[in-house]
Amino acid sequence: METMKAIAKRKSSRVFKAQQITETELTTILQAANAAPVGMGQFESVKLTVIQNKALLEKIDEAVAALFAKTGTHPTYGAPTVILVSGAELKGPMSGVPYCNAAVIIENMAVAAADLGLGSCYLMGIIAAISIDMALCAELKVPQGFVPCSAIALGYATEELTEKELTTGKLAMERIN
Ligand SMILES: Cc1cc2nc3c(=O)[nH]c(=O)nc-3n(C[C@H](O)[C@H](O)[C@H](O)COP(=O)(O)O)c2cc1C
């Protein structure tokens, strides 16, 4: 089944070529994002920011480096495209919903990327630095009342994507019949 093939090919890529992904590839990835489930069907509670501006990506890297007092790190891995997923902030017991929305949207994009032969990497490490920097949030078009939740790095990976062996044994499981 093609879907299982793409799932088996998806892995975190952390070294990217400088070459930008094509508009057609970006459209397919955005279609995958838009096909993801969203809590209570509230699609208006989610905002995507496609970042392809090198200076802005470097600014994100610098904000993360400053927060964690680590120079020379590139937490966006030089990917030419990063897509940030923000969500309307919820307080109380449902506060996790925007992060769950972001996770399923990002996984849909990651599997679509693998299907296209593109590398991807889930980026959550950058979120802490973005969320405390209001000027950066504004530059990233995070709407008022929204929180940056997660992001994905996308591009042509230097390392080829190969199909990993699928297993049922990686995650701990109890079966109750
Ligand atoms: C919620 C979440 C947050 C993650 N954040 C980061 C991150 O900030 N930087 C990074 O390099 N990888 C990040 N990852 C990728 C994981 O490290 C990676 O998926 C895991 O090691 C398994 O490897 P694989 O993706 O190649 O299968 C994240 C993954 C998830 C699901």
PDB file of C-alpha atoms and ligand atoms in Angstrom:
ATOM      1  CA  MET A   1       0.000   0.000   0.000  1.00  0.00           C
ATOM      2  CA  GLU A   2       1.482   3.344  -1.048  1.00  0.00           C
ATOM      3  CA  THR A   3       0.561   5.026   2.247  1.00  0.00           C
ATOM      4  CA  MET A   4       2.516   2.447   4.250  1.00  0.00           C
ATOM      5  CA  LYS A   5       5.460   2.937   1.882  1.00  0.00           C
ATOM      6  CA  ALA A   6       5.493   6.699   2.576  1.00  0.00           C
ATOM      7  CA  ILE A   7       5.148   6.065   6.320  1.00  0.00           C
ATOM      8  CA  ALA A   8       8.106   3.648   6.146  1.00  0.00           C
ATOM      9  CA  LYS A   9      10.180   6.210   4.217  1.00  0.00           C
ATOM     10  CA  ARG A  10       9.518   9.130   6.571  1.00  0.00           C
ATOM     11  CA  LYS A  11      12.356   9.892   8.918  1.00  0.00           C
ATOM     12  CA  SER A  12      13.838  13.027  10.457  1.00  0.00           C
ATOM     13  CA  SER A  13      16.252  14.683   8.043  1.00  0.00           C
ATOM     14  CA  ARG A  14      18.633  17.209   9.573  1.00  0.00           C
ATOM     15  CA  VAL A  15      20.887  18.107   6.647  1.00  0.00           C
ATOM     16  CA  PHE A  16      19.316  19.864   3.672  1.00  0.00           C
ATOM     17  CA  LYS A  17      20.465  21.107   0.297  1.00  0.00           C
ATOM     18  CA  ALA A  18      20.053  24.848  -0.298  1.00  0.00           C
ATOM     19  CA  GLN A  19      17.777  24.229  -3.304  1.00  0.00           C
ATOM     20  CA  GLN A  20      14.202  25.316  -2.626  1.00  0.00           C
ATOM     21  CA  ILE A  21      11.290  22.872  -2.994  1.00  0.00           C
ATOM     22  CA  THR A  22       9.048  23.482  -5.983  1.00  0.00           C
ATOM     23  CA  GLU A  23       5.697  25.284  -5.808  1.00  0.00           C
ATOM     24  CA  THR A  24       4.004  22.020  -6.857  1.00  0.00           C
ATOM     25  CA  GLU A  25       5.654  20.157  -3.977  1.00  0.00           C
ATOM     26  CA  LEU A  26       4.676  22.933  -1.554  1.00  0.00           C
ATOM     27  CA  THR A  27       1.085  22.793  -2.773  1.00  0.00           C
ATOM     28  CA  THR A  28       0.937  19.018  -2.222  1.00  0.00           C
ATOM     29  CA  ILE A  29       2.328  19.441   1.299  1.00  0.00           C
ATOM     30  CA  LEU A  30      -0.195  22.187   2.082  1.00  0.00           C
ATOM     31  CA  GLN A  31      -2.989  19.982   0.736  1.00  0.00           C
ATOM     32  CA  ALA A  32      -1.836  17.244   3.132  1.00  0.00           C
ATOM     33  CA  ALA A  33      -1.868  19.781   5.991  1.00  0.00           C
ATOM     34  CA  ASN A  34      -5.373  20.922   5.093  1.00  0.00           C
ATOM     35  CA  ALA A  35      -6.593  17.300   4.950  1.00  0.00           C
ATOM     36  CA  ALA A  36      -5.572  16.648   8.575  1.00  0.00           C
ATOM     37  CA  PRO A  37      -8.131  16.297  11.353  1.00  0.00           C
ATOM     38  CA  VAL A  38      -8.601  19.354  13.582  1.00  0.00           C
ATOM     39  CA  GLY A  39     -10.275  19.280  16.993  1.00  0.00           C
ATOM     40  CA  MET A  40     -14.019  19.989  16.808  1.00  0.00           C
ATOM     41  CA  GLY A  41     -13.533  20.807  13.120  1.00  0.00           C
ATOM     42  CA  GLN A  42     -12.357  24.287  14.096  1.00  0.00           C
ATOM     43  CA  PHE A  43     -10.093  24.890  11.112  1.00  0.00           C
ATOM     44  CA  GLU A  44     -10.187  28.627  11.819  1.00  0.00           C
ATOM     45  CA  SER A  45      -8.313  27.916  15.078  1.00  0.00           C
ATOM     46  CA  VAL A  46      -5.185  26.950  13.120  1.00  0.00           C
ATOM     47  CA  LYS A  47      -2.749  29.178  11.225  1.00  0.00           C
ATOM     48  CA  LEU A  48       0.114  28.037   9.022  1.00  0.00           C
ATOM     49  CA  THR A  49       3.108  30.244   8.269  1.00  0.00           C
ATOM     50  CA  VAL A  50       5.286  29.131   5.361  1.00  0.00           C
ATOM     51  CA  ILE A  51       8.747  30.587   5.936  1.00  0.00           C
ATOM     52  CA  GLN A  52      11.100  30.629   2.957  1.00  0.00           C
ATOM     53  CA  ASN A  53      12.964  33.820   3.810  1.00  0.00           C
ATOM     54  CA  LYS A  54      16.581  32.955   4.663  1.00  0.00           C
ATOM     55  CA  ALA A  55      17.073  35.981   6.935  1.00  0.00           C
ATOM     56  CA  LEU A  56      13.967  35.117   8.947  1.00  0.00           C
ATOM     57  CA  LEU A  57      15.020  31.464   9.272  1.00  0.00           C
ATOM     58  CA  GLU A  58      18.418  32.655  10.516  1.00  0.00           C
ATOM     59  CA  LYS A  59      16.646  34.951  12.977  1.00  0.00           C
ATOM     60  CA  ILE A  60      14.776  31.935  14.382  1.00  0.00           C
ATOM     61  CA  ASP A  61      18.065  30.020  14.716  1.00  0.00           C
ATOM     62  CA  GLU A  62      19.595  33.019  16.527  1.00  0.00           C
ATOM     63  CA  ALA A  63      16.603  33.352  18.905  1.00  0.00           C
ATOM     64  CA  VAL A  64      16.898  29.671  19.845  1.00  0.00           C
ATOM     65  CA  ALA A  65      20.679  29.931  20.257  1.00  0.00           C
ATOM     66  CA  ALA A  66      20.252  32.967  22.515  1.00  0.00           C
ATOM     67  CA  LEU A  67      17.570  31.298  24.668  1.00  0.00           C
ATOM     68  CA  PHE A  68      19.618  28.157  25.231  1.00  0.00           C
ATOM     69  CA  ALA A  69      22.936  30.078  25.330  1.00  0.00           C
ATOM     70  CA  LYS A  70      24.318  27.890  22.545  1.00  0.00           C
ATOM     71  CA  THR A  71      26.096  29.555  19.682  1.00  0.00           C
ATOM     72  CA  GLY A  72      26.670  27.906  16.329  1.00  0.00           C
ATOM     73  CA  THR A  73      23.550  25.749  16.451  1.00  0.00           C
ATOM     74  CA  HIS A  74      21.102  25.683  13.568  1.00  0.00           C
ATOM     75  CA  PRO A  75      17.879  24.222  14.954  1.00  0.00           C
ATOM     76  CA  THR A  76      16.119  24.730  11.618  1.00  0.00           C
ATOM     77  CA  TYR A  77      18.946  22.734  10.009  1.00  0.00           C
ATOM     78  CA  GLY A  78      19.353  25.035   7.010  1.00  0.00           C
ATOM     79  CA  ALA A  79      16.066  23.795   5.576  1.00  0.00           C
ATOM     80  CA  PRO A  80      14.902  26.154   2.819  1.00  0.00           C
ATOM     81  CA  THR A  81      11.270  25.863   3.940  1.00  0.00           C
ATOM     82  CA  VAL A  82       9.904  25.796   7.477  1.00  0.00           C
ATOM     83  CA  ILE A  83       6.175  25.702   8.134  1.00  0.00           C
ATOM     84  CA  LEU A  84       5.062  26.952  11.537  1.00  0.00           C
ATOM     85  CA  VAL A  85       1.722  25.778  12.912  1.00  0.00           C
ATOM     86  CA  SER A  86       0.057  28.123  15.400  1.00  0.00           C
ATOM     87  CA  GLY A  87      -3.224  27.565  17.177  1.00  0.00           C
ATOM     88  CA  ALA A  88      -5.819  29.563  19.089  1.00  0.00           C
ATOM     89  CA  GLU A  89      -4.766  29.352  22.740  1.00  0.00           C
ATOM     90  CA  LEU A  90      -7.108  27.391  24.995  1.00  0.00           C
ATOM     91  CA  LYS A  91      -7.050  27.515  28.782  1.00  0.00           C
ATOM     92  CA  GLY A  92      -7.986  24.677  31.115  1.00  0.00           C
ATOM     93  CA  PRO A  93      -8.403  20.960  30.434  1.00  0.00           C
ATOM     94  CA  MET A  94      -8.514  21.391  26.630  1.00  0.00           C
ATOM     95  CA  SER A  95      -5.311  23.446  26.493  1.00  0.00           C
ATOM     96  CA  GLY A  96      -3.510  20.628  24.655  1.00  0.00           C
ATOM     97  CA  VAL A  97      -5.810  20.712  21.626  1.00  0.00           C
ATOM     98  CA  PRO A  98      -3.792  23.273  19.586  1.00  0.00           C
ATOM     99  CA  TYR A  99      -0.657  21.179  20.087  1.00  0.00           C
ATOM    100  CA  CYS A 100      -2.503  18.000  19.059  1.00  0.00           C
ATOM    101  CA  ASN A 101      -3.832  19.793  15.972  1.00  0.00           C
ATOM    102  CA  ALA A 102      -0.298  20.894  15.118  1.00  0.00           C
ATOM    103  CA  ALA A 103       1.048  17.365  15.597  1.00  0.00           C
ATOM    104  CA  VAL A 104      -1.402  15.696  13.242  1.00  0.00           C
ATOM    105  CA  ILE A 105      -1.038  18.464  10.655  1.00  0.00           C
ATOM    106  CA  ILE A 106       2.737  18.155  10.794  1.00  0.00           C
ATOM    107  CA  GLU A 107       2.656  14.368  10.504  1.00  0.00           C
ATOM    108  CA  ASN A 108       0.402  14.622   7.453  1.00  0.00           C
ATOM    109  CA  MET A 109       2.929  17.031   5.906  1.00  0.00           C
ATOM    110  CA  ALA A 110       5.861  14.774   6.849  1.00  0.00           C
ATOM    111  CA  VAL A 111       4.285  11.709   5.236  1.00  0.00           C
ATOM    112  CA  ALA A 112       3.398  13.738   2.121  1.00  0.00           C
ATOM    113  CA  ALA A 113       7.000  14.998   2.018  1.00  0.00           C
ATOM    114  CA  ALA A 114       8.314  11.425   2.210  1.00  0.00           C
ATOM    115  CA  ASP A 115       5.952  10.449  -0.593  1.00  0.00           C
ATOM    116  CA  LEU A 116       7.468  13.260  -2.701  1.00  0.00           C
ATOM    117  CA  GLY A 117      10.994  12.139  -1.766  1.00  0.00           C
ATOM    118  CA  LEU A 118      11.548  15.265   0.351  1.00  0.00           C
ATOM    119  CA  GLY A 119      13.238  15.369   3.730  1.00  0.00           C
ATOM    120  CA  SER A 120      11.425  16.728   6.768  1.00  0.00           C
ATOM    121  CA  CYS A 121      11.944  17.200  10.469  1.00  0.00           C
ATOM    122  CA  TYR A 122       9.438  17.958  13.228  1.00  0.00           C
ATOM    123  CA  LEU A 123      10.664  21.082  15.036  1.00  0.00           C
ATOM    124  CA  MET A 124       9.451  21.769  18.532  1.00  0.00           C
ATOM    125  CA  GLY A 125      12.734  22.946  20.021  1.00  0.00           C
ATOM    126  CA  ILE A 126      12.344  26.299  18.283  1.00  0.00           C
ATOM    127  CA  ILE A 127       8.909  26.954  19.779  1.00  0.00           C
ATOM    128  CA  ALA A 128      10.079  28.096  23.213  1.00  0.00           C
ATOM    129  CA  ALA A 129      12.230  30.821  21.675  1.00  0.00           C
ATOM    130  CA  ILE A 130       9.523  31.959  19.254  1.00  0.00           C
ATOM    131  CA  SER A 131       6.726  32.041  21.825  1.00  0.00           C
ATOM    132  CA  ILE A 132       8.546  34.409  24.198  1.00  0.00           C
ATOM    133  CA  ASP A 133       9.557  36.820  21.426  1.00  0.00           C
ATOM    134  CA  MET A 134       6.516  38.939  20.549  1.00  0.00           C
ATOM    135  CA  ALA A 135       8.323  40.790  17.738  1.00  0.00           C
ATOM    136  CA  LEU A 136       9.292  37.463  16.151  1.00  0.00           C
ATOM    137  CA  CYS A 137       5.704  36.170  16.584  1.00  0.00           C
ATOM    138  CA  ALA A 138       4.469  39.269  14.778  1.00  0.00           C
ATOM    139  CA  GLU A 139       7.004  38.776  11.990  1.00  0.00           C
ATOM    140  CA  LEU A 140       5.851  35.165  11.703  1.00  0.00           C
ATOM    141  CA  LYS A 141       2.224  36.350  11.433  1.00  0.00           C
ATOM    142  CA  VAL A 142       1.102  34.485  14.558  1.00  0.00           C
ATOM    143  CA  PRO A 143      -2.342  36.019  15.162  1.00  0.00           C
ATOM    144  CA  GLN A 144      -3.294  37.645  18.479  1.00  0.00           C
ATOM    145  CA  GLY A 145      -4.597  34.987  20.866  1.00  0.00           C
ATOM    146  CA  PHE A 146      -2.721  32.222  19.030  1.00  0.00           C
ATOM    147  CA  VAL A 147       0.314  30.318  20.274  1.00  0.00           C
ATOM    148  CA  PRO A 148       3.088  28.901  18.088  1.00  0.00           C
ATOM    149  CA  CYS A 149       2.777  25.120  18.575  1.00  0.00           C
ATOM    150  CA  SER A 150       5.193  23.237  16.329  1.00  0.00           C
ATOM    151  CA  ALA A 151       6.934  23.488  13.008  1.00  0.00           C
ATOM    152  CA  ILE A 152       8.309  21.304  10.246  1.00  0.00           C
ATOM    153  CA  ALA A 153      11.525  21.703   8.290  1.00  0.00           C
ATOM    154  CA  LEU A 154      11.240  20.730   4.628  1.00  0.00           C
ATOM    155  CA  GLY A 155      13.669  20.435   1.768  1.00  0.00           C
ATOM    156  CA  TYR A 156      15.808  18.104  -0.288  1.00  0.00           C
ATOM    157  CA  ALA A 157      17.726  16.004   2.221  1.00  0.00           C
ATOM    158  CA  THR A 158      21.358  15.209   1.519  1.00  0.00           C
ATOM    159  CA  GLU A 159      20.725  11.661   2.759  1.00  0.00           C
ATOM    160  CA  GLU A 160      18.404   9.512   0.680  1.00  0.00           C
ATOM    161  CA  LEU A 161      15.129   8.377   2.228  1.00  0.00           C
ATOM    162  CA  THR A 162      15.014   4.610   2.426  1.00  0.00           C
ATOM    163  CA  GLU A 163      12.130   2.462   3.573  1.00  0.00           C
ATOM    164  CA  LYS A 164      12.610   1.365   7.168  1.00  0.00           C
ATOM    165  CA  GLU A 165      11.371  -2.028   8.257  1.00  0.00           C
ATOM    166  CA  LEU A 166       7.943  -1.677   9.814  1.00  0.00           C
ATOM    167  CA  THR A 167       7.503  -3.207  13.254  1.00  0.00           C
ATOM    168  CA  THR A 168       4.912  -3.495  16.015  1.00  0.00           C
ATOM    169  CA  GLY A 169       7.585  -3.647  18.728  1.00  0.00           C
ATOM    170  CA  LYS A 170       8.910  -0.089  19.105  1.00  0.00           C
ATOM    171  CA  LEU A 171       6.182   1.349  21.313  1.00  0.00           C
ATOM    172  CA  ALA A 172       5.223  -0.292  24.612  1.00  0.00           C
ATOM    173  CA  MET A 173       1.792  -1.846  24.313  1.00  0.00           C
ATOM    174  CA  GLU A 174      -0.725  -3.698  26.420  1.00  0.00           C
ATOM    175  CA  ARG A 175      -3.522  -5.516  24.678  1.00  0.00           C
ATOM    176  CA  ILE A 176      -6.782  -5.927  26.553  1.00  0.00           C
ATOM    177  CA  ASN A 177      -9.285  -8.277  24.940  1.00  0.00           C
TER     178      ASN A 177
HETATM  179  C1  LIG B   1       6.714  16.365  19.311  1.00  0.00           C
HETATM  180  C2  LIG B   1       8.021  16.211  18.601  1.00  0.00           C
HETATM  181  C3  LIG B   1       8.969  17.214  18.725  1.00  0.00           C
HETATM  182  C4  LIG B   1      10.181  17.110  18.040  1.00  0.00           C
HETATM  183  N1  LIG B   1      11.060  18.156  18.088  1.00  0.00           N
HETATM  184  C5  LIG B   1      12.229  18.061  17.413  1.00  0.00           C
HETATM  185  C6  LIG B   1      13.126  19.171  17.380  1.00  0.00           C
HETATM  186  O1  LIG B   1      12.873  20.241  17.922  1.00  0.00           O
HETATM  187  N2  LIG B   1      14.287  19.014  16.698  1.00  0.00           N
HETATM  188  C7  LIG B   1      14.605  17.847  16.057  1.00  0.00           C
HETATM  189  O2  LIG B   1      15.684  17.766  15.477  1.00  0.00           O
HETATM  190  N3  LIG B   1      13.778  16.791  16.064  1.00  0.00           N
HETATM  191  C8  LIG B   1      12.589  16.874  16.705  1.00  0.00           C
HETATM  192  N4  LIG B   1      11.703  15.826  16.666  1.00  0.00           N
HETATM  193  C9  LIG B   1      12.038  14.605  15.892  1.00  0.00           C
HETATM  194  C10 LIG B   1      12.359  13.391  16.771  1.00  0.00           C
HETATM  195  O3  LIG B   1      13.584  13.579  17.426  1.00  0.00           O
HETATM  196  C11 LIG B   1      12.351  12.144  15.875  1.00  0.00           C
HETATM  197  O4  LIG B   1      11.085  12.018  15.276  1.00  0.00           O
HETATM  198  C12 LIG B   1      12.664  10.867  16.627  1.00  0.00           C
HETATM  199  O5  LIG B   1      13.985  10.882  17.111  1.00  0.00           O
HETATM  200  C13 LIG B   1      12.468   9.623  15.775  1.00  0.00           C
HETATM  201  O6  LIG B   1      13.261   9.659  14.607  1.00  0.00           O
HETATM  202  P1  LIG B   1      12.618   9.628  13.132  1.00  0.00           P
HETATM  203  O7  LIG B   1      11.745  10.852  12.994  1.00  0.00           O
HETATM  204  O8  LIG B   1      13.787   9.665  12.195  1.00  0.00           O
HETATM  205  O9  LIG B   1      11.804   8.387  12.987  1.00  0.00           O
HETATM  206  C14 LIG B   1      10.464  15.936  17.282  1.00  0.00           C
HETATM  207  C15 LIG B   1       9.488  14.956  17.164  1.00  0.00           C
HETATM  208  C16 LIG B   1       8.277  15.109  17.776  1.00  0.00           C
HETATM  209  C17 LIG B   1       7.205  14.062  17.557  1.00  0.00           C
END
